[in-house]
Coordinates of C-alpha atoms in Angstrom, one line a residue:
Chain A
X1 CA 11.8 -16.8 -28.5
X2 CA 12.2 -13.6 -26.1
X3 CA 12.2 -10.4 -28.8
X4 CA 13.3 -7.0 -27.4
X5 CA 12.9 -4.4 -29.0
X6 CA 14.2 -0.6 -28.7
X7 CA 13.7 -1.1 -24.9
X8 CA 14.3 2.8 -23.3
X9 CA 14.4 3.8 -19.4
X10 CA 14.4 7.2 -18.9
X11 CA 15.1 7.8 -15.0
X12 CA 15.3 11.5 -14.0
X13 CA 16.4 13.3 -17.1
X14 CA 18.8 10.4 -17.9
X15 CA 19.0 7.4 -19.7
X16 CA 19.2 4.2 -18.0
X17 CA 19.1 1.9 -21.1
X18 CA 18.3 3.2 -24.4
X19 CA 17.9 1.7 -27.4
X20 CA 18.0 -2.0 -26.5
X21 CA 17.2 -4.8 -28.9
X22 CA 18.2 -8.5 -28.7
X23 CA 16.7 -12.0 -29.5
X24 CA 17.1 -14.9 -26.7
X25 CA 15.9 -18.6 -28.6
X26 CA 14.9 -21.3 -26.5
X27 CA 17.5 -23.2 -25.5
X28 CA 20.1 -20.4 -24.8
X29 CA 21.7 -19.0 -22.0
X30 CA 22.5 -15.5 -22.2
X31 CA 25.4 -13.8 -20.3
X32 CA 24.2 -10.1 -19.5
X33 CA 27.5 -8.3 -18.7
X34 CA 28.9 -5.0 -18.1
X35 CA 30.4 -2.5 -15.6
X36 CA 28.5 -1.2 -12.3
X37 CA 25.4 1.0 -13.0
X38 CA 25.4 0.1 -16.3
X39 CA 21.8 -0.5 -16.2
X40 CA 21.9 -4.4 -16.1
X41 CA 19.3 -4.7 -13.6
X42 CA 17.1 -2.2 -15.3
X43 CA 17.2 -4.0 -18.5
X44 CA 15.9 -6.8 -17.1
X45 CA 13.4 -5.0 -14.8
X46 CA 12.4 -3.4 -17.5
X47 CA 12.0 -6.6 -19.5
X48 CA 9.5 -7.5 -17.1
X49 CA 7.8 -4.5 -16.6
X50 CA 9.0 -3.9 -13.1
X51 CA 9.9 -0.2 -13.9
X52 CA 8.1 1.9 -15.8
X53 CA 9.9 1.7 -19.9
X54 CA 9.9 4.6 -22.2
X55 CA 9.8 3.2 -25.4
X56 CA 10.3 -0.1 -26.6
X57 CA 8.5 -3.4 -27.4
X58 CA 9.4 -7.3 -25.7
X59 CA 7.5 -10.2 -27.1
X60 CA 7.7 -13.7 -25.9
X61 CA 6.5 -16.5 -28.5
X62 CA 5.3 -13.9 -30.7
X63 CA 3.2 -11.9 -27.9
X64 CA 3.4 -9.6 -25.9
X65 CA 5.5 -11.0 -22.4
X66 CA 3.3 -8.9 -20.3
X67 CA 0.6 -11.1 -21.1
X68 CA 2.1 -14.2 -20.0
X69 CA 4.1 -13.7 -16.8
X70 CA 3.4 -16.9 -15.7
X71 CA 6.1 -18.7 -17.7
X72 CA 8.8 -16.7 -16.3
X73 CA 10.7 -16.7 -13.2
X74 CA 13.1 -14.1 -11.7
X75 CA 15.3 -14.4 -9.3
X76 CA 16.3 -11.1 -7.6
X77 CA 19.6 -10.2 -6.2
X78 CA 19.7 -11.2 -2.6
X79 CA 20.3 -7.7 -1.4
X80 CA 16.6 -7.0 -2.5
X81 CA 15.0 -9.4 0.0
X82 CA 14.6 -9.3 3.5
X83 CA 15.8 -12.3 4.5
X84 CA 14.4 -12.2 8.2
X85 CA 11.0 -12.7 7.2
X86 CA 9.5 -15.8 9.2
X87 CA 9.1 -18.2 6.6
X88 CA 11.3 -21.4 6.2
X89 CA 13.0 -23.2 3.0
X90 CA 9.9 -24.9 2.0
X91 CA 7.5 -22.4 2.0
X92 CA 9.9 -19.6 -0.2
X93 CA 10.3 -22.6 -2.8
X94 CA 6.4 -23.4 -3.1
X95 CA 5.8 -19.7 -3.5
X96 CA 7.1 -20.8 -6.8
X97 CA 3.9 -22.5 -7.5
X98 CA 1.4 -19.8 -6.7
X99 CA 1.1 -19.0 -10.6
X100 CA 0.4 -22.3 -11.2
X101 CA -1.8 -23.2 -8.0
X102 CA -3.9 -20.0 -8.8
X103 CA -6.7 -17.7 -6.2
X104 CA -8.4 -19.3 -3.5
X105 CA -6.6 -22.4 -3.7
X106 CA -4.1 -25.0 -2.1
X107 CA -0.9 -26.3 -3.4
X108 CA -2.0 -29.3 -5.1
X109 CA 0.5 -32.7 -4.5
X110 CA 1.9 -32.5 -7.3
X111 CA 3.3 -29.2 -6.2
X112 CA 4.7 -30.5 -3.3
X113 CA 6.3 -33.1 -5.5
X114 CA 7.9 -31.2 -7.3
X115 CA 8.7 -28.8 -4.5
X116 CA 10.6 -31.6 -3.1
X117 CA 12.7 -32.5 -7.0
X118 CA 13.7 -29.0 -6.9
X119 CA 14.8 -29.3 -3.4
X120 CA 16.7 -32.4 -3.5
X121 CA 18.5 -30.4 -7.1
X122 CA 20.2 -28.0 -5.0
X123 CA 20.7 -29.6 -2.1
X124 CA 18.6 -28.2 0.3
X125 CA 16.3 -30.7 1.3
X126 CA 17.5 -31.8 4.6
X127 CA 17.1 -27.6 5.1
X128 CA 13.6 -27.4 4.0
X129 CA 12.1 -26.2 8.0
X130 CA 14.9 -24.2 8.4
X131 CA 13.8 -20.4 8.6
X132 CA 15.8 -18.5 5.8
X133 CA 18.0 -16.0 8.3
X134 CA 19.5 -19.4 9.9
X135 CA 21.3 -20.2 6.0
X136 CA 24.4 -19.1 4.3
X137 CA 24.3 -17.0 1.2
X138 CA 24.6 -19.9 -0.7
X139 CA 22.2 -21.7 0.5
X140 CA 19.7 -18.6 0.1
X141 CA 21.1 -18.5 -3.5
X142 CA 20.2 -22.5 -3.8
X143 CA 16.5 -21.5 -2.4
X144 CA 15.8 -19.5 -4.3
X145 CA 17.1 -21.1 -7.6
X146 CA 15.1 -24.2 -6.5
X147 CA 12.0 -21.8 -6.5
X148 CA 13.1 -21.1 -9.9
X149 CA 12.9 -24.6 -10.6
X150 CA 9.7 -25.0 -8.8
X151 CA 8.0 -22.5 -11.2
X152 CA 8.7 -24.4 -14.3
X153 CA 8.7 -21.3 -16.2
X154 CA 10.3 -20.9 -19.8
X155 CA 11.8 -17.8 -19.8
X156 CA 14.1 -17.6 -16.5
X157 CA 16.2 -14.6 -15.6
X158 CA 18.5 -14.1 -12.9
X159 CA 20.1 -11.6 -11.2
X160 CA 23.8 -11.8 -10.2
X161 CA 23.5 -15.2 -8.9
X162 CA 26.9 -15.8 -7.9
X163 CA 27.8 -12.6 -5.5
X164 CA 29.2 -13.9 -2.0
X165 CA 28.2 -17.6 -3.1
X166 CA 30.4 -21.0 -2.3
X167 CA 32.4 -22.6 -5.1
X168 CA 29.5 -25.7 -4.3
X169 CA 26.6 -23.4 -4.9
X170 CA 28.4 -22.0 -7.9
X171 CA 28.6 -25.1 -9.5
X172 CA 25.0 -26.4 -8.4
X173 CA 24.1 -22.7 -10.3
X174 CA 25.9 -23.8 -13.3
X175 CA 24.7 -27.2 -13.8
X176 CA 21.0 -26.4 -13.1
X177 CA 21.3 -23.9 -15.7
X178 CA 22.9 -26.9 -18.0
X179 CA 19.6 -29.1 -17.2
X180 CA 17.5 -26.1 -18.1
X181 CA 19.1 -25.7 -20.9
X182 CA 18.5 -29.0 -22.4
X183 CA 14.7 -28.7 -21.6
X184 CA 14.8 -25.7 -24.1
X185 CA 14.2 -22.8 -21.2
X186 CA 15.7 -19.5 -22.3
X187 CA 17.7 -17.9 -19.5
X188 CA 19.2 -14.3 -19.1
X189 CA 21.9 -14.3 -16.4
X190 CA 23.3 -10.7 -15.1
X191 CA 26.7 -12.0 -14.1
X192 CA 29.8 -9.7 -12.9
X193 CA 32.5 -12.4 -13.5
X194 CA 34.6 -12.0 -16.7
X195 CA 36.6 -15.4 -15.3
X196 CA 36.7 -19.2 -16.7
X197 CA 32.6 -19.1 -16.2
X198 CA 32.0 -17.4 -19.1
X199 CA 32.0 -20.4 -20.4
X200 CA 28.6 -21.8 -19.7
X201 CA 27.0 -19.1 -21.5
X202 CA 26.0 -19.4 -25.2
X203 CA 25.5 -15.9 -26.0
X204 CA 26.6 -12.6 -24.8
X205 CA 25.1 -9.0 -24.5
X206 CA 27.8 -6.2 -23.1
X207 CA 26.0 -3.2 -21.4
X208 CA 26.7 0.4 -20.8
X209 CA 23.3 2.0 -20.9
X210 CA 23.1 0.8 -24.6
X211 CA 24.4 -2.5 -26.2
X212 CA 28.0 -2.2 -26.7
X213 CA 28.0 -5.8 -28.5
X214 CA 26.1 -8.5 -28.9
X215 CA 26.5 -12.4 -29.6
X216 CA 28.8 -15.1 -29.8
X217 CA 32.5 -14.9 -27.5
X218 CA 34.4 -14.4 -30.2
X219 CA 32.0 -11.7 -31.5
X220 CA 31.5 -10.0 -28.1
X221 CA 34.4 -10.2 -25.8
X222 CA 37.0 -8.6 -28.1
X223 CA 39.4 -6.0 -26.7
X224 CA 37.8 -3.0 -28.1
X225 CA 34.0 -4.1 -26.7
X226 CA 35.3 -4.0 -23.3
X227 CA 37.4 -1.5 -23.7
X228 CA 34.6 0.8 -24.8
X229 CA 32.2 -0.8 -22.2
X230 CA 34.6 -0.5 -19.2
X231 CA 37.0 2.1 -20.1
X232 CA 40.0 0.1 -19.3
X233 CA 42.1 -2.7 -21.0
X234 CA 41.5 -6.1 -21.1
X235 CA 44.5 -6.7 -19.3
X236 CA 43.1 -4.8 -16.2
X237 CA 40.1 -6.9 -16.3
X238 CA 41.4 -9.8 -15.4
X239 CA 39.9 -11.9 -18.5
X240 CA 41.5 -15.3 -20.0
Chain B
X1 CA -10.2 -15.0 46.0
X2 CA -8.7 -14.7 42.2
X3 CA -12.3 -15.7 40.2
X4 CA -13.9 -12.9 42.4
X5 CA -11.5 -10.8 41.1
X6 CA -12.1 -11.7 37.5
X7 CA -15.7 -11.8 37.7
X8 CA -16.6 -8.4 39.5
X9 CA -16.2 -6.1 36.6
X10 CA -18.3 -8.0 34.3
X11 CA -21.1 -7.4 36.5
X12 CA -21.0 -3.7 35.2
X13 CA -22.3 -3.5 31.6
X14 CA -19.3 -1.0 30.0
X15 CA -16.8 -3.8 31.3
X16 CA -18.3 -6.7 29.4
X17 CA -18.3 -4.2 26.1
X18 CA -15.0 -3.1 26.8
X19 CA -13.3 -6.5 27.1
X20 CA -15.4 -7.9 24.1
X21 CA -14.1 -5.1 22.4
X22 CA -10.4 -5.6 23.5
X23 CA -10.5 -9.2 22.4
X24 CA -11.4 -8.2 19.3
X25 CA -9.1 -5.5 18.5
X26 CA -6.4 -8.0 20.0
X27 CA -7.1 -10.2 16.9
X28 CA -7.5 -7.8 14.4
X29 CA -4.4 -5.9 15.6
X30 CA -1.9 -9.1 15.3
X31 CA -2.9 -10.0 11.9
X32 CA -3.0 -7.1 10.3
X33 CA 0.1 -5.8 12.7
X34 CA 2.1 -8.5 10.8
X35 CA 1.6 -7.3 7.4
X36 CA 2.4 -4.0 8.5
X37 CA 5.7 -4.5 10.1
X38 CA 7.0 -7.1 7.6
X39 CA 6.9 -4.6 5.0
X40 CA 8.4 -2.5 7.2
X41 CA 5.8 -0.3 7.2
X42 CA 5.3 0.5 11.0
X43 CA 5.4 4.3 11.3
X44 CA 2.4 4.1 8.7
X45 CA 0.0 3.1 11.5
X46 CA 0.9 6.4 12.9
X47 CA 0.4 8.6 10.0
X48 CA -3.1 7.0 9.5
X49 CA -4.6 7.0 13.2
X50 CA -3.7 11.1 12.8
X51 CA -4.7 11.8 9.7
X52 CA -8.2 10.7 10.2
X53 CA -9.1 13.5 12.1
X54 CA -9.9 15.9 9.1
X55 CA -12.1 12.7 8.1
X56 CA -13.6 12.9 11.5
X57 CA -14.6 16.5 11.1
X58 CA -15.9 17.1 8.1
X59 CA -18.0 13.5 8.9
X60 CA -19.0 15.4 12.0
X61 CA -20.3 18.2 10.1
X62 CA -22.3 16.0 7.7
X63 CA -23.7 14.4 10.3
X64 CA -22.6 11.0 8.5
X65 CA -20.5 7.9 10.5
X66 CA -17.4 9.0 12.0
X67 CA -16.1 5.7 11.0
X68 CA -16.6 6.4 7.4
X69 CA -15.0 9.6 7.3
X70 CA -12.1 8.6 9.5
X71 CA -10.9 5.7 6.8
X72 CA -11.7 7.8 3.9
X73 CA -8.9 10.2 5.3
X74 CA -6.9 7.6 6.6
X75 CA -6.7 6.0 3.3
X76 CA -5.8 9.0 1.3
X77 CA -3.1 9.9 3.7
X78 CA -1.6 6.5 2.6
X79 CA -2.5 7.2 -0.8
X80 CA -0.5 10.9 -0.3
X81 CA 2.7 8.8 1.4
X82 CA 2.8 6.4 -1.8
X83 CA 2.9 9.4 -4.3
X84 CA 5.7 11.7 -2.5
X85 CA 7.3 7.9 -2.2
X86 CA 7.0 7.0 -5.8
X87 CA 7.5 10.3 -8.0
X88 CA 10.1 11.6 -6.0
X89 CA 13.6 10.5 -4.7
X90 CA 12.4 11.4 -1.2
X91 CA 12.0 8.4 1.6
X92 CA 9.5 7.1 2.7
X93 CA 10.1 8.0 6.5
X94 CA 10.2 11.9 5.6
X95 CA 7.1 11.9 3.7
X96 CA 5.4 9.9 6.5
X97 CA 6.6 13.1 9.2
X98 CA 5.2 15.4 6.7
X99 CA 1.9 13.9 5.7
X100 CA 1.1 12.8 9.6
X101 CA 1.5 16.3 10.7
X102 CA -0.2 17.7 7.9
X103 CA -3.4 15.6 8.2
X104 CA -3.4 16.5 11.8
X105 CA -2.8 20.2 11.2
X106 CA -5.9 20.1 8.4
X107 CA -8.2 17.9 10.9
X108 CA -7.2 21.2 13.7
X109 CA -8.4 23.5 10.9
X110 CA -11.6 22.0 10.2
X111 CA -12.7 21.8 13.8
X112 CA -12.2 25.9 14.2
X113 CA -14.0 26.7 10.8
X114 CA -16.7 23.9 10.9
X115 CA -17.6 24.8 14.4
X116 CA -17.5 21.0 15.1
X117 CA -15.9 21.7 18.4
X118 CA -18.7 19.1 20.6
X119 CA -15.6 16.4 18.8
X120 CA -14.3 16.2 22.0
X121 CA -10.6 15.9 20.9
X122 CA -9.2 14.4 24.7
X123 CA -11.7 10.8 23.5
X124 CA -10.4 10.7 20.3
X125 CA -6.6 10.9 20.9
X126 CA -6.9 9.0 24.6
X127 CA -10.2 6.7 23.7
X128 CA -13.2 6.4 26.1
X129 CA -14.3 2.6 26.9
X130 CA -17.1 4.5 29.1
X131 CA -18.6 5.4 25.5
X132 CA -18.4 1.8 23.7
X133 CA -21.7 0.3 22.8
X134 CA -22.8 -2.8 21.9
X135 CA -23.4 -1.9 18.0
X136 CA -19.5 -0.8 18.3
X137 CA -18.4 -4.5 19.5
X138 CA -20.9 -6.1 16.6
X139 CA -19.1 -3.8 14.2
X140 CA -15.7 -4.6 15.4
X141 CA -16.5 -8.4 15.4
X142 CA -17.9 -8.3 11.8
X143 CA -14.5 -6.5 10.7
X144 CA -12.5 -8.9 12.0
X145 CA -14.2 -11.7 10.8
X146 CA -14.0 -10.3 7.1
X147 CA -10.3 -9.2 8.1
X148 CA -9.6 -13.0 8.8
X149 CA -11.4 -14.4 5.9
X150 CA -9.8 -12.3 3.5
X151 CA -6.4 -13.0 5.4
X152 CA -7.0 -17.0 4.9
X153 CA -8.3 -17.0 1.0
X154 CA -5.1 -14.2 0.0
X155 CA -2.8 -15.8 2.4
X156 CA 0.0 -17.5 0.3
X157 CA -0.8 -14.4 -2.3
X158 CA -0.2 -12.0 0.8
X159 CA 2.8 -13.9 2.0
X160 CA 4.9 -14.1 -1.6
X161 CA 4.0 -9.9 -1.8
X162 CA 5.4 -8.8 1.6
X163 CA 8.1 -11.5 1.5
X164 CA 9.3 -10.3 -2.5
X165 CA 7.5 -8.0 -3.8
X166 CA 9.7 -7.7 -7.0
X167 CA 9.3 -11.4 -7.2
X168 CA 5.8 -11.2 -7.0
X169 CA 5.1 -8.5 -9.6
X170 CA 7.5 -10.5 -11.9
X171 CA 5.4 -13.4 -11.8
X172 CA 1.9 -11.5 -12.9
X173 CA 0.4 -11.2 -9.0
X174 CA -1.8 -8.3 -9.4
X175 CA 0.8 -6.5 -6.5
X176 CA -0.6 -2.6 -6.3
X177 CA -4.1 -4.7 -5.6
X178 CA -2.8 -6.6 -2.9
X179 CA -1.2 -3.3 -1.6
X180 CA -4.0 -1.3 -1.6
X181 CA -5.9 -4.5 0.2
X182 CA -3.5 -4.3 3.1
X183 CA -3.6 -0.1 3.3
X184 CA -7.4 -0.7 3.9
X185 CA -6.9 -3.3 6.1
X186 CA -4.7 -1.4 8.3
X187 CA -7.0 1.4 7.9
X188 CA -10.0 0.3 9.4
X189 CA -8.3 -2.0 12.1
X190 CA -6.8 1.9 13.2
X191 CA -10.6 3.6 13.2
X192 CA -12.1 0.1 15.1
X193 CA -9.6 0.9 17.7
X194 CA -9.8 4.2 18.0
X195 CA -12.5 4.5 20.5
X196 CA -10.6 2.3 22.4
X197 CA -7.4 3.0 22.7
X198 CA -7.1 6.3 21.1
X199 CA -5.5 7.6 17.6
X200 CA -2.2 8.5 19.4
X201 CA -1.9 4.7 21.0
X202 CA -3.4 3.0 18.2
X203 CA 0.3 2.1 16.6
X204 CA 0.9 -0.3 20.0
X205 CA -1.7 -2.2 18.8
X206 CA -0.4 -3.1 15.5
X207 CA 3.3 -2.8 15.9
X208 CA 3.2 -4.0 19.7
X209 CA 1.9 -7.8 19.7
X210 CA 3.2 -8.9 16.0
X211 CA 6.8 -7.9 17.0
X212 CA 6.5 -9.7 20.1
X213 CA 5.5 -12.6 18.5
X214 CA 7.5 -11.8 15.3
X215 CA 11.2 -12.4 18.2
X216 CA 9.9 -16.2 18.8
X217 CA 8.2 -17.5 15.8
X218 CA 9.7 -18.9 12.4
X219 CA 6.7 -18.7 10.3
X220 CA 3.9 -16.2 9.5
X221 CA 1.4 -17.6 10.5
X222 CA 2.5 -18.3 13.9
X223 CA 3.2 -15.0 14.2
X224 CA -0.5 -14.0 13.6
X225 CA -1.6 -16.7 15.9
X226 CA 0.5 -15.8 18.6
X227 CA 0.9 -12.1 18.1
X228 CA -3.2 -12.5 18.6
X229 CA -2.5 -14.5 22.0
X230 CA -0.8 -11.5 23.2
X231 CA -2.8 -8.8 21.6
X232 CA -5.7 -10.5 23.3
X233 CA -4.4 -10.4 26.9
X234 CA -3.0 -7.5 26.9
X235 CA -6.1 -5.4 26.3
X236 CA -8.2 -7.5 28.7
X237 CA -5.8 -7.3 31.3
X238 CA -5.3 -3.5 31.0
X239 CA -9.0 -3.4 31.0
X240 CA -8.9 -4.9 34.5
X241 CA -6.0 -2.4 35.5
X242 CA -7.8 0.2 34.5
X243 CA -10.9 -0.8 36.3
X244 CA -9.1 -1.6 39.3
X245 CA -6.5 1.0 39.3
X246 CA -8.8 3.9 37.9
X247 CA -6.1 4.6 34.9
X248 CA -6.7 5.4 31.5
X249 CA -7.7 2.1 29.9
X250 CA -5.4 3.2 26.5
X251 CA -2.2 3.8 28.4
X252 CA -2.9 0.8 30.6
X253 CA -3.4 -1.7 27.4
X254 CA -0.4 -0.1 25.6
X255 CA 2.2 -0.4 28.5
X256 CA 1.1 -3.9 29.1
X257 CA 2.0 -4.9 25.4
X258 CA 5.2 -3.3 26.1
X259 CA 5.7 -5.6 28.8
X260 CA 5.3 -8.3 27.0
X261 CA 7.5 -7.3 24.4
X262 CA 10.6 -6.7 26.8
X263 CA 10.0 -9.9 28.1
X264 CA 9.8 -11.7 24.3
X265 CA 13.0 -9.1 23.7
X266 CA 15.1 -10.4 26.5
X267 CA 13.8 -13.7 26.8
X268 CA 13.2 -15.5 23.6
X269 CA 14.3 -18.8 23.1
X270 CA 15.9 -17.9 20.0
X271 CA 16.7 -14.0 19.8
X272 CA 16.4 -12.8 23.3
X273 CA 19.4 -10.5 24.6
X274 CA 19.7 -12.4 27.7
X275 CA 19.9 -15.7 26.0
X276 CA 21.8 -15.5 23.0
X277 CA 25.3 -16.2 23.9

């Protein structure tokens, strides 16, 4: 189980997130929403101790998560990599077992077996010596999910996965996060889309620089939650 | 006709140093080149060949190596980058302008007041082949042989850092280690080349061959491998202009790795301007 607790982020005289305190069971997929710059990235940087947290506490099977980075993966937003860098499919998804393949050493077989099973998941296979600037922003989505895979990680967060993706990939996304589900990984999923997806998510957890509401759909997507979270009516939202 | 040609200047003892020396720094310059423009990091091989000068002075005045003052000052200019970068909102590129001319500016200062002024300051921004020895091409080739080493044992380490860094940190790689690995790196390829090629063309070096090879390669480590190619002909051929054209051997090894880099630019397979339709 991922505990947070009373996560802060102070950035220049401001808070980013303040406050913050959730619980994420094995098994679950989490849907982290909110409006623009409502600090949905920096919760979960600061989850993993990407920026530097004011207060706060996050445990992962009852220790400490910054002990044990190795069981998770995180998949950044696509505008945070340079996707001109000479490398092809195959390589980006094997970086995904570097934790696991450890210093001074090779990628053992197996690791390129299961390179390949991640692969052949998203559909990239046939793609695999293909540098990465020659794909589709789908198929860089699909890469780097199947690095995801690749890692075999239990705690698995990603960050808004389904920006300027195909209907295909978004549906690859969704039932990959359905298989993970079943092998009891916990995922956190920063997602913009208030639409018919919010449906593959079990839980919930609305941002604006503190938790407006957490829980189930009922509990959290009421009118007054996103009303206080986005400042507008449901209506103007667009949700179903 | 052409073997005579090739075989002439090695007769003279400061040629067969120099063009050991260039093959070297051709290696050393490609691989570590790579790192350095991938994290887009070029312009940092600037500020570092200039701020080793106060480095150079004050090792001067000690009457210790030049070479270990130079990266000591080289590194903390880096170091001086990475904070204004870090606890401030301002970029990267404005701190580099500031710290380069500041280093240089401090390195100016401590020539006057040390007296130190037998640093003859035309060598060290132009280089001198005439004053390469052969402990200086031993000392070059055991720093490139450690630079490769570490490059093959931290390779796929190296290569998830520059490619994601975020990614990297978020999976426990020890990243400001692997940082700091690559600022020394680039740090002591700059004061191995120095002598050759001078602090103020040192950046053609590292920037020159690794984009060259970085327009016609889909992977990293053909871009080492070939940005070395290049890297390695270019400074022995300028080392033959230079001897048979009497120009500076520097400017001769720097606009030849330009040439080759218009020629990748308009001709490659892949991205040249002339052949992309």
């Amino acid at each position: 189980m991922l505990e947070v607790y009373n996560l802060a982020v102070h950035y220049h005289n401001n808070w980013a997130i303040n406050d913050i305190s959730f619980c994420l069971q094995p098994g679950q997929i989490m849907g982290l929403l909110g409006p623009n710059g409502a600090g949905k990235s920096t919760l979960v940087k600061a989850i993993l101790g990407l920026v530097p947290v004011s207060k706060g506490a996050v445990k992962f099977a009852s220790r400490p998560l910054k002990r044990q980075l190795k069981k998770v993966a995180y998949v950044p937003q696509r505008n945070q990599i340079d996707w001109d860098y000479p490398i092809t499919v195959e390589k980006v998804v094997m970086m995904g077992r570097i934790p696991a393949t450890g210093w001074f050493r090779k990628p053992s077989p197996s690791s390129y077996h299961i390179v390949r099973n991640a692969l052949e998941k998203v559909g990239m296979w046939q793609y695999r010596q293909r540098q990465i600037r020659e794909l589709s922003g789908g198929q860089q989505q699909r890469v780097f999910l199947a690095r995801a895979i690749a890692q075999q990680a239990d705690l698995l967060f990603f960050d808004e996965p389904f920006n300027n993706i195909d209907l295909q990939t978004e549906s690859i996304i969704f039932q990959t996060f359905a298989e993970l589900k079943q092998q009891k990984k916990a995922l956190l999923v920063i997602s913009h889309d208030l639409g018919l997806t919010l449906n593959n998510y079990d839980r919930f957890l609305l941002l604006n620089h503190q938790i407006i509401a957490t829980g189930s759909k009922q509990e959290v997507l009421t009118k007054e939650n996103l009303q206080k979270a986005y400042g507008k009516f449901s209506s103007e939202l667009g949700i179903i | 006709m052409l073997i005579s040609w090739l075989i002439e200047p090695l007769s003279f003892e400061f040629m067969r140093l120099a063009i050991a020396m260039g093959f070297f720094l051709g290696i050393l310059g490609a691989v570590v080149g790579s790192y350095l423009i991938l994290q887009q990091m070029g312009m940092m091989s600037g500020v570092v060949s200039h701020a080793v000068l106060p480095g150079i002075a004050v090792a001067f005045f000690w009457e210790i190596n030049l070479a270990i003052g130079a990266f000591i000052a080289g590194i903390l200019s880096a170091l001086v980058v990475m904070l204004i970068q870090s606890r401030s909102t301002i970029k990267v590129d404005a701190a580099m302008a500031l710290v380069l001319s500041s280093f240089l500016a401090l390195g100016v200062i401590l020539i006057t007041l040390l007296k130190t002024h037998q640093i003859d300051l035309d060598d060290l921004l132009f280089g001198d082949i005439l004053a390469i020895t052969s402990l200086d091409v031993i000392q070059t080739a055991i720093i490139t042989a450690i630079i490769l080493i570490l490059t093959k044992l931290f390779y796929k380490e190296l290569e998830f850092y520059t490619f994601d860094p975020i990614g990297a940190k978020a999976c426990g790689l020890p990243v400001n280690f692997l940082y700091f690995g690559l600022i020394c790196a680039i740090t002591i390829t700059i004061v191995a080349s120095m002598q050759t090629v001078g602090v103020l063309l040192v950046m053609s070096l590292l920037v020159g061959p690794a984009i060259t090879a970085y327009l016609l390669v889909k992977e990293l480590h053909e871009m080492m491998i070939i940005g070395a190619i290049i890297g390695v002909l270019s400074t022995v051929s300028g080392m033959y202009l230079s001897y048979y054209f009497d120009l500076p051997s520097g400017a001769a090894i720097v606009m030849i790795v330009f040439s080759f880099f218009l020629l990748s630019f308009l001709f490659s397979p892949k991205q040249g301007v002339l052949i992309r339709k």
